[in-house]
Protein backbone atom coordinates (compact mmCIF):
# COMPACT_ATOMS: atom_id res chain seq x y z
CA UNK A 1 0.00 0.00 0.00
CA UNK A 2 1.32 3.45 -0.98
CA UNK A 3 1.38 5.80 1.96
CA UNK A 4 -0.02 9.28 1.50
CA UNK A 5 2.73 11.65 2.55
CA UNK A 6 2.29 15.20 3.79
CA UNK A 7 3.93 16.41 0.57
CA UNK A 8 1.47 14.42 -1.56
CA UNK A 9 -1.50 15.79 0.37
CA UNK A 10 -0.17 19.32 -0.05
CA UNK A 11 0.21 18.84 -3.80
CA UNK A 12 -3.32 17.46 -4.03
CA UNK A 13 -4.67 20.47 -2.16
CA UNK A 14 -2.74 22.87 -4.38
CA UNK A 15 -3.94 21.10 -7.52
CA UNK A 16 -7.50 21.30 -6.23
CA UNK A 17 -7.14 25.02 -5.55
CA UNK A 18 -5.70 25.57 -9.03
CA UNK A 19 -8.56 23.66 -10.62
CA UNK A 20 -11.15 25.60 -8.65
CA UNK A 21 -9.55 28.89 -9.68
CA UNK A 22 -9.42 27.85 -13.35
CA UNK A 23 -13.09 26.88 -13.35
CA UNK A 24 -14.04 30.11 -11.59
CA UNK A 25 -11.91 32.19 -13.97
CA UNK A 26 -13.55 30.67 -17.06
CA UNK A 27 -17.06 30.81 -15.58
CA UNK A 28 -16.62 34.44 -14.54
CA UNK A 29 -15.55 35.45 -18.04
CA UNK A 30 -18.47 33.60 -19.63
CA UNK A 31 -21.05 34.87 -17.12
CA UNK A 32 -19.95 38.46 -17.61
CA UNK A 33 -19.75 38.36 -21.40
CA UNK A 34 -22.86 36.26 -22.13
CA UNK A 35 -25.02 36.52 -18.96
CA UNK A 36 -25.52 33.84 -16.35
CA UNK A 37 -28.67 32.26 -17.76
CA UNK A 38 -27.10 31.92 -21.21
CA UNK A 39 -24.16 29.91 -19.86
CA UNK A 40 -24.65 26.31 -18.81
CA UNK A 41 -22.36 24.11 -16.74
CA UNK A 42 -21.53 22.04 -19.83
CA UNK A 43 -20.06 25.08 -21.54
CA UNK A 44 -18.01 25.99 -18.46
CA UNK A 45 -16.44 22.54 -18.15
CA UNK A 46 -15.77 22.41 -21.89
CA UNK A 47 -14.00 25.77 -21.88
CA UNK A 48 -12.11 24.95 -18.67
CA UNK A 49 -11.11 21.50 -19.92
CA UNK A 50 -12.24 19.69 -16.78
CA UNK A 51 -14.71 16.96 -15.96
CA UNK A 52 -18.15 17.96 -14.73
CA UNK A 53 -17.51 15.95 -11.55
CA UNK A 54 -14.46 18.16 -10.88
CA UNK A 55 -16.60 21.29 -11.13
CA UNK A 56 -19.20 19.90 -8.76
CA UNK A 57 -16.48 18.90 -6.32
CA UNK A 58 -15.76 22.59 -5.80
CA UNK A 59 -19.15 24.13 -6.58
CA UNK A 60 -22.12 22.09 -5.41
CA UNK A 61 -24.54 23.78 -7.81
CA UNK A 62 -24.47 26.33 -10.61
CA UNK A 63 -25.97 28.82 -8.16
CA UNK A 64 -22.92 28.35 -5.94
CA UNK A 65 -20.67 28.99 -8.93
CA UNK A 66 -22.57 32.19 -9.74
CA UNK A 67 -22.28 33.35 -6.13
CA UNK A 68 -18.53 32.65 -6.23
CA UNK A 69 -18.27 34.70 -9.43
CA UNK A 70 -19.93 37.68 -7.75
CA UNK A 71 -17.85 37.27 -4.59
CA UNK A 72 -14.73 37.34 -6.75
CA UNK A 73 -15.91 40.54 -8.46
CA UNK A 74 -16.79 42.01 -5.07
CA UNK A 75 -13.31 41.32 -3.71
CA UNK A 76 -11.60 42.80 -6.77
CA UNK A 77 -13.74 45.95 -6.60
CA UNK A 78 -13.02 46.61 -2.92
CA UNK A 79 -9.31 45.87 -3.35
CA UNK A 80 -9.12 48.74 -5.85
CA UNK A 81 -11.26 50.95 -3.61
CA UNK A 82 -9.00 50.31 -0.61
CA UNK A 83 -5.84 51.01 -2.61
CA UNK A 84 -7.26 54.35 -3.77
CA UNK A 85 -8.55 55.24 -0.30
CA UNK A 86 -5.12 54.66 1.22
CA UNK A 87 -3.70 57.43 -0.97
CA UNK A 88 -6.17 60.04 0.37
CA UNK A 89 -6.64 59.24 4.05
CA UNK A 90 -6.63 62.89 5.12
CA UNK A 91 -8.57 64.40 2.19
CA UNK A 92 -12.10 63.01 1.69
CA UNK A 93 -12.82 65.32 -1.27
CA UNK A 94 -9.74 64.08 -3.11
CA UNK A 95 -10.65 60.49 -2.21
CA UNK A 96 -14.15 60.85 -3.64
CA UNK A 97 -12.75 62.38 -6.84
CA UNK A 98 -10.22 59.56 -7.14
CA UNK A 99 -12.90 56.87 -6.71
CA UNK A 100 -15.11 58.48 -9.32
CA UNK A 101 -12.15 58.69 -11.68
CA UNK A 102 -11.31 54.98 -11.59
CA UNK A 103 -14.98 54.00 -11.65
CA UNK A 104 -15.48 56.32 -14.63
CA UNK A 105 -12.52 54.75 -16.41
CA UNK A 106 -14.01 51.30 -15.75
CA UNK A 107 -17.39 52.35 -17.13
CA UNK A 108 -15.69 53.81 -20.20
CA UNK A 109 -13.87 50.63 -21.21
CA UNK A 110 -14.87 49.34 -24.68
CA UNK A 111 -15.54 45.84 -23.30
CA UNK A 112 -17.55 47.04 -20.31
CA UNK A 113 -20.86 45.22 -20.03
CA UNK A 114 -22.22 46.77 -16.86
CA UNK A 115 -21.87 46.07 -13.16
CA UNK A 116 -21.91 42.28 -12.62
CA UNK A 117 -23.79 42.73 -9.34
CA UNK A 118 -26.60 44.66 -11.03
CA UNK A 119 -26.64 42.32 -14.03
CA UNK A 120 -27.03 39.17 -11.94
CA UNK A 121 -29.59 40.75 -9.59
CA UNK A 122 -31.68 41.54 -12.67
CA UNK A 123 -31.44 37.94 -13.86
CA UNK A 124 -32.43 36.45 -10.50
CA UNK A 125 -35.32 38.29 -8.85
CA UNK A 126 -35.67 35.66 -6.09
CA UNK A 127 -34.61 37.35 -2.84
CA UNK A 128 -33.20 34.10 -1.43
CA UNK A 129 -30.95 33.35 -4.40
CA UNK A 130 -27.34 33.12 -3.10
CA UNK A 131 -25.99 35.36 -5.87
CA UNK A 132 -28.63 38.02 -5.23
CA UNK A 133 -27.56 38.15 -1.57
CA UNK A 134 -23.94 38.80 -2.63
CA UNK A 135 -25.16 41.55 -4.98
CA UNK A 136 -27.31 43.11 -2.25
CA UNK A 137 -24.45 43.11 0.25
CA UNK A 138 -22.12 44.68 -2.32
CA UNK A 139 -24.49 47.57 -2.99
CA UNK A 140 -25.15 48.06 0.72
CA UNK A 141 -21.39 48.27 1.30
CA UNK A 142 -21.04 50.82 -1.51
CA UNK A 143 -23.64 53.07 0.11
CA UNK A 144 -22.05 52.59 3.55
CA UNK A 145 -18.62 53.65 2.29
CA UNK A 146 -20.04 56.64 0.45
CA UNK A 147 -21.96 57.64 3.59
CA UNK A 148 -18.72 57.52 5.60
CA UNK A 149 -17.16 59.80 2.98
CA UNK A 150 -20.17 62.12 3.26
CA UNK A 151 -19.66 62.30 7.02
CA UNK A 152 -15.98 63.17 6.53
CA UNK A 153 -16.98 65.86 4.03
CA UNK A 154 -19.23 67.48 6.64
CA UNK A 155 -22.61 66.69 5.09
CA UNK A 156 -25.69 67.89 6.97
CA UNK A 157 -27.39 64.56 6.24
CA UNK A 158 -24.65 61.98 5.56
CA UNK A 159 -27.10 59.14 4.92
CA UNK A 160 -28.91 61.18 2.31
CA UNK A 161 -25.76 62.35 0.56
CA UNK A 162 -24.32 58.83 0.69
CA UNK A 163 -27.50 57.53 -0.92
CA UNK A 164 -27.38 60.20 -3.62
CA UNK A 165 -23.77 59.35 -4.44
CA UNK A 166 -24.64 55.65 -4.55
CA UNK A 167 -27.46 56.35 -7.02
CA UNK A 168 -25.01 58.41 -9.10
CA UNK A 169 -22.43 55.60 -9.24
CA UNK A 170 -24.99 52.88 -9.95
CA UNK A 171 -26.55 55.09 -12.61
CA UNK A 172 -23.18 55.30 -14.34
CA UNK A 173 -22.89 51.52 -14.26
CA UNK A 174 -26.14 51.08 -16.18
CA UNK A 175 -25.57 54.06 -18.51
CA UNK A 176 -22.23 53.00 -19.98
CA UNK A 177 -23.61 52.58 -23.50
CA UNK A 178 -24.64 56.24 -23.54
CA UNK A 179 -21.18 57.47 -22.54
CA UNK A 180 -18.05 57.85 -24.59
CA UNK A 181 -14.85 56.39 -23.21
CA UNK A 182 -13.41 59.63 -21.86
CA UNK A 183 -16.50 61.42 -20.54
CA UNK A 184 -17.72 59.07 -17.78
CA UNK A 185 -15.17 60.14 -15.15
CA UNK A 186 -15.59 63.94 -15.53
CA UNK A 187 -19.38 63.59 -15.65
CA UNK A 188 -19.35 61.60 -12.42
CA UNK A 189 -17.02 64.08 -10.75
CA UNK A 190 -18.97 67.18 -11.81
CA UNK A 191 -22.28 65.70 -10.69
CA UNK A 192 -20.78 64.58 -7.39
CA UNK A 193 -19.36 68.07 -6.80
CA UNK A 194 -22.85 69.53 -7.21
CA UNK A 195 -24.33 67.00 -4.78
CA UNK A 196 -21.59 67.60 -2.22
CA UNK A 197 -21.89 71.38 -2.50
CA UNK A 198 -25.64 71.15 -2.00
CA UNK A 199 -25.39 68.68 0.86
CA UNK A 200 -22.57 70.35 2.77
CA UNK A 201 -23.51 74.05 2.67
CA UNK A 202 -24.94 75.30 5.97
CA UNK A 203 -28.65 75.83 5.76
CA UNK A 204 -29.75 79.45 6.33
CA UNK A 205 -32.76 79.88 8.61
CA UNK A 206 -35.65 82.19 7.76
CA UNK A 207 -34.60 84.64 10.47
CA UNK A 208 -31.13 85.03 8.89
CA UNK A 209 -32.33 85.73 5.36
CA UNK A 210 -32.05 89.33 4.04
CA UNK A 211 -35.21 91.39 4.26
CA UNK A 212 -36.65 89.36 7.14
CA UNK A 213 -37.31 90.65 10.63
XYZ file of C-alpha atoms in Angstrom, residues 35-212:
178
model
C -25.018 36.521 -18.963
C -25.518 33.845 -16.350
C -28.672 32.256 -17.756
C -27.097 31.918 -21.210
C -24.155 29.914 -19.856
C -24.645 26.305 -18.807
C -22.361 24.111 -16.737
C -21.531 22.035 -19.826
C -20.058 25.084 -21.539
C -18.007 25.994 -18.462
C -16.442 22.538 -18.148
C -15.770 22.410 -21.889
C -13.995 25.773 -21.883
C -12.107 24.953 -18.672
C -11.111 21.501 -19.921
C -12.236 19.693 -16.779
C -14.713 16.957 -15.956
C -18.147 17.960 -14.728
C -17.511 15.950 -11.554
C -14.464 18.164 -10.882
C -16.600 21.290 -11.132
C -19.203 19.897 -8.757
C -16.477 18.900 -6.323
C -15.758 22.589 -5.800
C -19.154 24.126 -6.576
C -22.124 22.086 -5.410
C -24.535 23.779 -7.814
C -24.466 26.330 -10.611
C -25.972 28.820 -8.161
C -22.921 28.354 -5.939
C -20.671 28.993 -8.934
C -22.572 32.194 -9.742
C -22.280 33.351 -6.125
C -18.534 32.646 -6.230
C -18.270 34.701 -9.425
C -19.929 37.675 -7.750
C -17.850 37.270 -4.589
C -14.734 37.340 -6.754
C -15.909 40.536 -8.455
C -16.793 42.006 -5.070
C -13.305 41.317 -3.708
C -11.597 42.801 -6.773
C -13.743 45.951 -6.600
C -13.018 46.613 -2.924
C -9.314 45.865 -3.348
C -9.116 48.735 -5.849
C -11.264 50.948 -3.614
C -9.003 50.309 -0.605
C -5.835 51.011 -2.605
C -7.257 54.348 -3.766
C -8.551 55.244 -0.300
C -5.124 54.663 1.221
C -3.701 57.431 -0.969
C -6.166 60.039 0.371
C -6.636 59.240 4.054
C -6.635 62.893 5.121
C -8.569 64.401 2.189
C -12.101 63.010 1.694
C -12.819 65.323 -1.267
C -9.737 64.075 -3.107
C -10.646 60.492 -2.208
C -14.153 60.852 -3.642
C -12.751 62.376 -6.842
C -10.225 59.558 -7.144
C -12.897 56.873 -6.710
C -15.110 58.482 -9.320
C -12.146 58.688 -11.676
C -11.311 54.979 -11.595
C -14.981 54.004 -11.648
C -15.484 56.323 -14.625
C -12.525 54.746 -16.407
C -14.007 51.299 -15.747
C -17.386 52.346 -17.130
C -15.691 53.813 -20.204
C -13.871 50.628 -21.213
C -14.872 49.342 -24.675
C -15.540 45.841 -23.305
C -17.553 47.041 -20.311
C -20.862 45.222 -20.025
C -22.218 46.771 -16.856
C -21.866 46.070 -13.156
C -21.913 42.285 -12.616
C -23.793 42.726 -9.338
C -26.599 44.664 -11.033
C -26.640 42.315 -14.033
C -27.031 39.171 -11.938
C -29.585 40.750 -9.592
C -31.680 41.545 -12.669
C -31.439 37.942 -13.859
C -32.432 36.447 -10.502
C -35.324 38.292 -8.846
C -35.668 35.663 -6.085
C -34.608 37.354 -2.839
C -33.204 34.105 -1.425
C -30.946 33.354 -4.395
C -27.341 33.124 -3.102
C -25.987 35.360 -5.874
C -28.630 38.018 -5.228
C -27.558 38.155 -1.574
C -23.944 38.796 -2.631
C -25.164 41.548 -4.981
C -27.310 43.112 -2.248
C -24.450 43.110 0.254
C -22.124 44.677 -2.321
C -24.490 47.567 -2.991
C -25.146 48.060 0.723
C -21.390 48.269 1.296
C -21.040 50.816 -1.514
C -23.639 53.065 0.109
C -22.054 52.588 3.546
C -18.624 53.645 2.286
C -20.037 56.644 0.454
C -21.956 57.637 3.587
C -18.722 57.523 5.596
C -17.158 59.803 2.981
C -20.173 62.120 3.257
C -19.656 62.302 7.017
C -15.980 63.170 6.527
C -16.984 65.858 4.030
C -19.231 67.475 6.644
C -22.605 66.691 5.093
C -25.685 67.894 6.973
C -27.394 64.561 6.238
C -24.649 61.979 5.558
C -27.097 59.141 4.919
C -28.911 61.177 2.308
C -25.757 62.353 0.555
C -24.323 58.829 0.694
C -27.504 57.534 -0.920
C -27.378 60.197 -3.623
C -23.767 59.346 -4.444
C -24.637 55.649 -4.552
C -27.455 56.350 -7.019
C -25.008 58.406 -9.097
C -22.429 55.599 -9.239
C -24.985 52.878 -9.950
C -26.546 55.091 -12.607
C -23.177 55.300 -14.343
C -22.889 51.520 -14.265
C -26.139 51.083 -16.179
C -25.566 54.055 -18.514
C -22.235 53.004 -19.977
C -23.607 52.580 -23.504
C -24.642 56.243 -23.543
C -21.184 57.474 -22.538
C -18.048 57.846 -24.595
C -14.845 56.392 -23.209
C -13.415 59.633 -21.859
C -16.501 61.421 -20.536
C -17.720 59.070 -17.783
C -15.168 60.137 -15.155
C -15.590 63.939 -15.530
C -19.377 63.589 -15.654
C -19.346 61.597 -12.422
C -17.018 64.079 -10.751
C -18.967 67.176 -11.811
C -22.282 65.699 -10.691
C -20.777 64.581 -7.392
C -19.364 68.070 -6.800
C -22.853 69.529 -7.208
C -24.325 66.999 -4.778
C -21.591 67.602 -2.219
C -21.894 71.376 -2.499
C -25.638 71.151 -2.005
C -25.393 68.680 0.862
C -22.574 70.346 2.770
C -23.508 74.050 2.674
C -24.938 75.298 5.972
C -28.650 75.828 5.759
C -29.750 79.451 6.335
C -32.756 79.875 8.611
C -35.654 82.195 7.764
C -34.598 84.641 10.466
C -31.134 85.034 8.894
C -32.330 85.734 5.365
C -32.054 89.329 4.037
C -35.211 91.386 4.263
C -36.646 89.363 7.142
